[in-house]
Coordinates of C-alpha atoms and ligand atoms in Angstrom, one line a residue:
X1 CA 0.0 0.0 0.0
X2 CA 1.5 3.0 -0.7
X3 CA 0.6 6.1 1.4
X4 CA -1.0 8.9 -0.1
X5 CA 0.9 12.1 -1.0
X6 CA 1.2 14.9 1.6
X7 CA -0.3 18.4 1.5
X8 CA -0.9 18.7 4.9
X9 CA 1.2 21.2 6.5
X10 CA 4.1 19.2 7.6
X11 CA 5.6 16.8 7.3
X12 CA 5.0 17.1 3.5
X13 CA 5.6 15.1 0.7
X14 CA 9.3 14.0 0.3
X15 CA 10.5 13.9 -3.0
X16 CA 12.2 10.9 -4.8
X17 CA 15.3 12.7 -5.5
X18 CA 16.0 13.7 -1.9
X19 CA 15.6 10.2 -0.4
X20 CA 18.0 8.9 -2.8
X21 CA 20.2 11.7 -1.6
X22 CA 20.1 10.7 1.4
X23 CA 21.2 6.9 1.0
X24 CA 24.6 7.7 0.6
X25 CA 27.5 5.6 2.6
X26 CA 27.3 6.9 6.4
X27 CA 30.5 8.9 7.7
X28 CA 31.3 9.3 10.7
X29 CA 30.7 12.5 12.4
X30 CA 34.1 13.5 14.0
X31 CA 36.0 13.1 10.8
X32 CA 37.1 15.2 7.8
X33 CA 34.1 14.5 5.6
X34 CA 32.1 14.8 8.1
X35 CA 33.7 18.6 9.1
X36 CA 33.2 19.2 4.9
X37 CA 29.4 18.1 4.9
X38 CA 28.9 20.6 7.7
X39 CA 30.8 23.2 5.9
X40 CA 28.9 22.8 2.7
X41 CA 25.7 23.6 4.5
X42 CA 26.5 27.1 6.0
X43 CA 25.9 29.3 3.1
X44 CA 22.9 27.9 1.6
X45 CA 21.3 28.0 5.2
X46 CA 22.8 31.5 5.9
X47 CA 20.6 32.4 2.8
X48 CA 17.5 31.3 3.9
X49 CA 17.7 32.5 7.1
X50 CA 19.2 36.1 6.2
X51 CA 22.5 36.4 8.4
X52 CA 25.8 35.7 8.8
X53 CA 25.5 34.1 12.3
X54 CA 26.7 30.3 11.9
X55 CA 23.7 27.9 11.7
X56 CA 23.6 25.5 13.9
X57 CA 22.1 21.8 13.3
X58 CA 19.9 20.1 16.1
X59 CA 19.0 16.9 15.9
X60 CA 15.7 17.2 17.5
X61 CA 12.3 18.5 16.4
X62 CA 11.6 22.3 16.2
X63 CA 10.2 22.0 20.2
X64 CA 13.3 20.7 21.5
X65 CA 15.0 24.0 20.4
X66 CA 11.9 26.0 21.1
X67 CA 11.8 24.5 24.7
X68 CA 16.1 25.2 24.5
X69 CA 16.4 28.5 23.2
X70 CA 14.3 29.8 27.0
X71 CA 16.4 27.2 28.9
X72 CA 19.2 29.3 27.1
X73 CA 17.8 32.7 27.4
X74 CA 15.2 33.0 30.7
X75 CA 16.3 34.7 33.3
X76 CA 13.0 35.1 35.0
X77 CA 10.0 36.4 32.9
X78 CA 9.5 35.3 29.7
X79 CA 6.2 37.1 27.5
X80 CA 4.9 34.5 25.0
X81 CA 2.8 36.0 22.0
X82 CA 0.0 33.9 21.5
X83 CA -2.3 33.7 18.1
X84 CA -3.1 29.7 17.9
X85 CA -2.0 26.1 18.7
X86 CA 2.0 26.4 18.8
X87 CA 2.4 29.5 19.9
X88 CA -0.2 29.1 23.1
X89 CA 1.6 25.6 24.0
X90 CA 4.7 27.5 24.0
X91 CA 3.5 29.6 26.9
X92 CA 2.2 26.6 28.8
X93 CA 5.8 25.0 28.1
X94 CA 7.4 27.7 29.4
X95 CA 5.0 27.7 32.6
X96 CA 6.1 23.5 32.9
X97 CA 9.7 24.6 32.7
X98 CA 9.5 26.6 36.1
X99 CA 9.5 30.1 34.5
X100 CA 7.1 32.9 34.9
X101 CA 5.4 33.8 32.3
X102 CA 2.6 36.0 30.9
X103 CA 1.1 36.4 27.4
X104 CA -0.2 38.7 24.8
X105 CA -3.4 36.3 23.5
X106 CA -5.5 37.1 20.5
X107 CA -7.7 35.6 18.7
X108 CA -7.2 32.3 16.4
X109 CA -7.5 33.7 13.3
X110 CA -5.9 37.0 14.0
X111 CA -2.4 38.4 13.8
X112 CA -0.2 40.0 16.5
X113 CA -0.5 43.1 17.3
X114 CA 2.6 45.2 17.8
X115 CA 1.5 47.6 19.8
X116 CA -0.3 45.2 22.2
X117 CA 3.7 43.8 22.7
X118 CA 4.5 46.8 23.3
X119 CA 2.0 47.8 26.0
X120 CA 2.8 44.5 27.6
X121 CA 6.4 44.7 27.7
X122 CA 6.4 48.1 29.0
X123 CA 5.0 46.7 32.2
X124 CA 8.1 45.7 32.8
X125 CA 10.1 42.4 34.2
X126 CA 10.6 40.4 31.1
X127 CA 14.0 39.5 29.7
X128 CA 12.9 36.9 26.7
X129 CA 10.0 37.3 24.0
X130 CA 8.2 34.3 22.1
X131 CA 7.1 34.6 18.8
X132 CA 5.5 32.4 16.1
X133 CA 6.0 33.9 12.8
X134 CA 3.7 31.6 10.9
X135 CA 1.0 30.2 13.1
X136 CA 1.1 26.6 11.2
X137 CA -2.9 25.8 12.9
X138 CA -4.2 29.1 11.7
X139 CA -2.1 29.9 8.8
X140 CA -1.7 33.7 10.3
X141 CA 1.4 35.0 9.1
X142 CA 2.9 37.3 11.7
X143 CA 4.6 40.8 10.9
X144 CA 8.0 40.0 11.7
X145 CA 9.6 43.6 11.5
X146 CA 7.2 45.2 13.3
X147 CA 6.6 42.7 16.2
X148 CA 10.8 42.8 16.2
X149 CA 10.9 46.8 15.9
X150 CA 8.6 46.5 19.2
X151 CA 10.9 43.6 21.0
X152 CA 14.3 45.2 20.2
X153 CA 13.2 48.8 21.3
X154 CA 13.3 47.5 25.0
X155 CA 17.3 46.6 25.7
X156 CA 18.1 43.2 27.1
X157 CA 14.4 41.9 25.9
X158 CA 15.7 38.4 23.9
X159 CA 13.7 37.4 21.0
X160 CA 13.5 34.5 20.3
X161 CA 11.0 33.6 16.7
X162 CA 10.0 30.5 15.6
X163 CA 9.8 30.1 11.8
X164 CA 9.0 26.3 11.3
X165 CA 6.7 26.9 8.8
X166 CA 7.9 30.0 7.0
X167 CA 11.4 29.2 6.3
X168 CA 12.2 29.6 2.8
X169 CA 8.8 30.3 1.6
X170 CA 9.3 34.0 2.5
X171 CA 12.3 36.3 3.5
X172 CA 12.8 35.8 7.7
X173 CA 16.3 38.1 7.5
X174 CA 17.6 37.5 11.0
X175 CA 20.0 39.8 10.8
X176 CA 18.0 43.0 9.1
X177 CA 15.5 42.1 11.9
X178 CA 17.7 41.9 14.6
X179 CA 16.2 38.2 15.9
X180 CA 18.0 36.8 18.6
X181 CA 17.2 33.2 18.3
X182 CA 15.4 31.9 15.5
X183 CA 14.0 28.3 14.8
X184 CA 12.8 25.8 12.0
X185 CA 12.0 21.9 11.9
X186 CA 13.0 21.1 8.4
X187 CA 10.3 18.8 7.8
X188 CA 7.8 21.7 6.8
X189 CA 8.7 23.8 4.1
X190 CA 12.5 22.2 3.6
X191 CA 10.9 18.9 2.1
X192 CA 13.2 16.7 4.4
X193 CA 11.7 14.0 6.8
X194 CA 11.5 14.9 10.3
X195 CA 14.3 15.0 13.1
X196 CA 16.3 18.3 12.4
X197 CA 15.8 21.4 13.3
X198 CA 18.4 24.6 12.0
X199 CA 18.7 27.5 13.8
X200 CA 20.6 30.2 14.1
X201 CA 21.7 32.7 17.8
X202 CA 22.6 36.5 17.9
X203 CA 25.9 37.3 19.7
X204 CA 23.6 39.2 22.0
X205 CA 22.0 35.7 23.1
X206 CA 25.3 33.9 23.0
X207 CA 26.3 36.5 25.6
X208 CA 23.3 35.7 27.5
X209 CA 23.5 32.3 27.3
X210 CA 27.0 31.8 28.9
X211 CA 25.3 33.8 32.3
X212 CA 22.7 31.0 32.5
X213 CA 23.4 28.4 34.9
X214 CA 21.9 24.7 34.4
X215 CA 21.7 25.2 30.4
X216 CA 22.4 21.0 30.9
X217 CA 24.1 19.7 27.9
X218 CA 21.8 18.6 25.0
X219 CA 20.6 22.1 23.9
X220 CA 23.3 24.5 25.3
X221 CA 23.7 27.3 22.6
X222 CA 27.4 27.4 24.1
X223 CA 28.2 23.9 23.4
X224 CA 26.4 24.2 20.0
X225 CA 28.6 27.2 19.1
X226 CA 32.0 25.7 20.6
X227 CA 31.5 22.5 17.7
X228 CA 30.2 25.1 15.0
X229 CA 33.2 26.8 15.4
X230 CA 35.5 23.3 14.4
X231 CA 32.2 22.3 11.4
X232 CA 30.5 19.6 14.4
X233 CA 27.8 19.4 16.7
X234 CA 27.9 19.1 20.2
X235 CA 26.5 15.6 19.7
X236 CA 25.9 12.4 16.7
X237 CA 23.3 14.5 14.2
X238 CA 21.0 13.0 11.7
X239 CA 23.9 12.5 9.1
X240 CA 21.3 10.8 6.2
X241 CA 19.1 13.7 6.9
X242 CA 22.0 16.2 6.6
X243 CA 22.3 14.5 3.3
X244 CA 18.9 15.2 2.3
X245 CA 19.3 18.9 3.5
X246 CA 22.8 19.1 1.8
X247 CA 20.5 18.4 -1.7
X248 CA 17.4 20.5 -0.8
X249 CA 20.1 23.6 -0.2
X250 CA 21.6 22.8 -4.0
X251 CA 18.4 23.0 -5.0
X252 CA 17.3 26.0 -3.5
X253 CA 20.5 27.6 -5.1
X254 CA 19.7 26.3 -8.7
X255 CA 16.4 28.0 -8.0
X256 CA 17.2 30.7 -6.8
X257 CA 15.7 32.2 -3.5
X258 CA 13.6 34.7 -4.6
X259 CA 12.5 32.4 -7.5
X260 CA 11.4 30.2 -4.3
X261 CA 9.6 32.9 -2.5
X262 CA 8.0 33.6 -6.2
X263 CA 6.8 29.9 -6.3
X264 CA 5.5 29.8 -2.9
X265 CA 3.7 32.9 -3.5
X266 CA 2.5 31.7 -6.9
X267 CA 1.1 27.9 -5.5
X268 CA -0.4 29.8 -2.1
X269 CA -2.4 31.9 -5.1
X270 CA -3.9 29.2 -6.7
X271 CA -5.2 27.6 -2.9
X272 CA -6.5 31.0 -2.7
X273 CA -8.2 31.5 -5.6
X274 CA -9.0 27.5 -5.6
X275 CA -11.2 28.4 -2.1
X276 CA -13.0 31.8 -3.6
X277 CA -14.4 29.7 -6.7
X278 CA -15.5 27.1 -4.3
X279 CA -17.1 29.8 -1.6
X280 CA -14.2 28.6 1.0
X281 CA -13.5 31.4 3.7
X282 CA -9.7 32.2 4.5
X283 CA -9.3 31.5 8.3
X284 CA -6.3 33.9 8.8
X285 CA -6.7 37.7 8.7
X286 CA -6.9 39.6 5.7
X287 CA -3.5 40.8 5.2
X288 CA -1.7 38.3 7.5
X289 CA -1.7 35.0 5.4
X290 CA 0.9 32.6 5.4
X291 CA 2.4 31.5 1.8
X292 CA 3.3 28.1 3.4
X293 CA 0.1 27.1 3.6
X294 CA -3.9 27.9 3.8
X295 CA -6.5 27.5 6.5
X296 CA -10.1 27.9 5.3
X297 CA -13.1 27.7 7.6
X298 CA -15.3 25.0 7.0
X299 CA -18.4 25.5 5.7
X300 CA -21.4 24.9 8.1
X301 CA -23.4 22.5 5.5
X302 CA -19.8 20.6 4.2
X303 CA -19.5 17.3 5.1
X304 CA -15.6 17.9 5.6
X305 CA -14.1 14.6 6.8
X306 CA -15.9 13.6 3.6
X307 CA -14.2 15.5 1.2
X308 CA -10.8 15.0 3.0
X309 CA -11.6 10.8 2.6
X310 CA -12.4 10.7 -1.0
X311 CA -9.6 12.8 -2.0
X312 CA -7.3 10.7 -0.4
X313 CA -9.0 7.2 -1.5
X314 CA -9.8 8.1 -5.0
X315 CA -7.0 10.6 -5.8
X316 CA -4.0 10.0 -3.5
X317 CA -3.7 13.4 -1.7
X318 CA -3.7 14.1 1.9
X319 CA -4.7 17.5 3.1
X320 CA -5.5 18.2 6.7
X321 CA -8.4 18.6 9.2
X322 CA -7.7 21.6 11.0
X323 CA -5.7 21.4 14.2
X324 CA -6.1 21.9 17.8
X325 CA -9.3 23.7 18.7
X326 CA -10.2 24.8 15.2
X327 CA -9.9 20.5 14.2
X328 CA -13.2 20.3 11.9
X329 CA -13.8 23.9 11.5
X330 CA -10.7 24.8 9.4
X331 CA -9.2 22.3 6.9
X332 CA -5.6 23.1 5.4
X333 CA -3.5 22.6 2.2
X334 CA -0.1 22.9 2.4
X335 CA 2.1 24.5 -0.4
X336 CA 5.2 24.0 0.9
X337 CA 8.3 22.9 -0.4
X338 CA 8.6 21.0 -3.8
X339 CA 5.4 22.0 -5.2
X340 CA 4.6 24.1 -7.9
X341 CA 1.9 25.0 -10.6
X342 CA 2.2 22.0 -12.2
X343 CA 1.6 19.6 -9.0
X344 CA -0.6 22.4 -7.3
X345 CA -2.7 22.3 -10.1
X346 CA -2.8 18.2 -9.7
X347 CA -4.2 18.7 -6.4
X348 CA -6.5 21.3 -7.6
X349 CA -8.1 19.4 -10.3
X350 CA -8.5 16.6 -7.9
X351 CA -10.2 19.0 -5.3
X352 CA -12.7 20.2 -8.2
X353 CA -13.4 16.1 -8.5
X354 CA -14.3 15.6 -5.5
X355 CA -16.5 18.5 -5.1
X356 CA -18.0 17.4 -8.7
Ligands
LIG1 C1 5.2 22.0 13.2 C2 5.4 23.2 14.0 C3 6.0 23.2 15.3 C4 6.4 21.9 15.9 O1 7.4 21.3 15.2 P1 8.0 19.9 15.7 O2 9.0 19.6 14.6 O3 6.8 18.9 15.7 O4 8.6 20.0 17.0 C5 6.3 24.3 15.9 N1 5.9 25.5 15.4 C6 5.3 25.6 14.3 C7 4.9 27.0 13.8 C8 5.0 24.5 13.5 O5 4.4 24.6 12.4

């Protein structure tokens, strides 16, 4: 049986090309080819990401670095900005970890507001931000420069910005926007399969990080830097998915990155414009949409799980049922990574099926 192909918002579909990438001999990982693998990764991921700050390879999922970067960062008081499923569990993570912590909430659906950050941060006491750029169960994407403009206005506030699911499908520029931390699992829009997540650390944060005690070992920016700085991790990464990552990042570069951000925007389009033939609401707010990916509300009289069944058992495609507290109300199609008109339009066609 094989499984149906992925356009649910992560994992997504893998292509052909990158597993066989990633079959290559295994090295080990405190040797020369090892130390040139590593190498060969910086500058394609230093693209993507927008800085020159070394990137740094964690062989985790994006929450063990989410949960890392406050074990890195917290001092006492960390304000998590909330608009839907990740970013609230990242408050209640932080609350599990021992920290205190308080939140700017809105609603599902909406985007953060700056100048709620800054009302809140002006009450004073907090040393680390949290921040989802694109809201994965929602499909809200976040004003980066604006909620960083906010952040970085108040000194010693550490900002640390999840971009899981926005990561090379539109400009994140760490540098320009002075991030701190930021954070992405590479099996959303970098095609790969799951169990790596890249990110990158200011020197501000490094700085901070060295005056936290009990960083423990696993996640410690400062061991994570220390191995960067000789092309290694602090411990044994995913080597066959580094492979896979190697290939993607050649990719990307035949592409081009803005060609990439053109495709995602192009594919995202068609979802759009697939949902206002259909009568399919957008979810996120109107100027605030992800180009990873679309949320739609579900219609009151459409059988949903339905649709979602046929297309899978008649055409092969999985999209996805809405998640967390919108599951049912919102479904969501993923654009992310490999696709383009061609495969989009696949889907499409296949959607117009099953709606007959
Ligand atoms: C998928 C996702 C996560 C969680 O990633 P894991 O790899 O499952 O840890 C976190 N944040 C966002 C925005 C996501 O889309």
């Amino acid at each position: 049986m094989s499984s149906p192909k992925l356009f649910a918002p992560g994992p997504i579909d893998v292509s052909p090309e990158t597993y066989a990438a990633m079959t290559r001999t295994m090295i080990g990982h405190r040797g020369k080819d090892f130390e040139e693998l590593y190498a060969s990764l910086q500058p394609g991921l230093k693209e993507i990401f927008g800085t020159t700050r070394p990137v740094f390879l964690s062989t985790s999922s994006a929450w063990g670095v989410m949960e890392g970067a406050l074990r890195n960062l917290v001092r006492e008081k960390v304000l998590c900005l909330c608009c839907g499923a990740f970013s609230d569990k990242w408050f209640s993570v932080a609350k599990s970890m021992g920290y205190a912590a308080d939140k700017v909430q809105v609603e599902w659906g909406e985007a953060i507001d700056p100048e709620a950050v800054r009302a809140k941060l002006e009450e004073g006491g907090f040393d680390t931000v949290t921040f989802i750029h694109s809201e994965t169960s929602t499909g809200v994407l976040n004003d980066l420069p604006a909620i960083a403009k906010v952040v970085k206005s108040f000194p010693d506030v550490m900002f640390i910005v999840d971009t899981v699911s926005s990561l090379s499908t539109v400009p994140v520029d760490f540098d320009a926007n002075q991030v701190d931390v930021m954070i992405a699992g590479v099996q959303k829009a970098l095609a790969l399969p799951p169990g790596l997540a890249v990110f990158a650390v200011s020197e501000d944060a490094m700085k901070r990080a060295e005056t936290i005690p009990n960083r423990g070992y696993y996640f410690d920016f400062v061991e994570f830097a220390k191995n960067a700085e000789k092309n290694n991790t602090p411990s044994t990464p995913a080597i066959a998915t580094l492979f896979g990552l190697q290939y993607i990042l050649s990719k990307i570069a035949d592409e081009g990155f803005e060609n990439r951000i053109a495709r995602h925007a192009k594919t995202n389009a068609m979802v759009h414009e697939w949902g206002a033939k259909h009568g399919f609401e957008i979810f996120a707010q109107e100027g605030y949409r992800s180009q990873a990916l679309t949320c739609f509300k579900t219609p009151e009289n459409f059988d949903q799980s339905a649709f979602i069944k046929t297309l899978k058992d008649k055409h092969g495609f999985l999209i996805n049922g809405g998640y967390g507290k919108i599951k049912g109300l919102t479904f969501r199609i993923s654009n992310m990574g490999n696709e383009t008109v061609a495969t989009m339009q696949e889907l499409i066609d296949a959607m117009d099926d099953v709606l007959g």
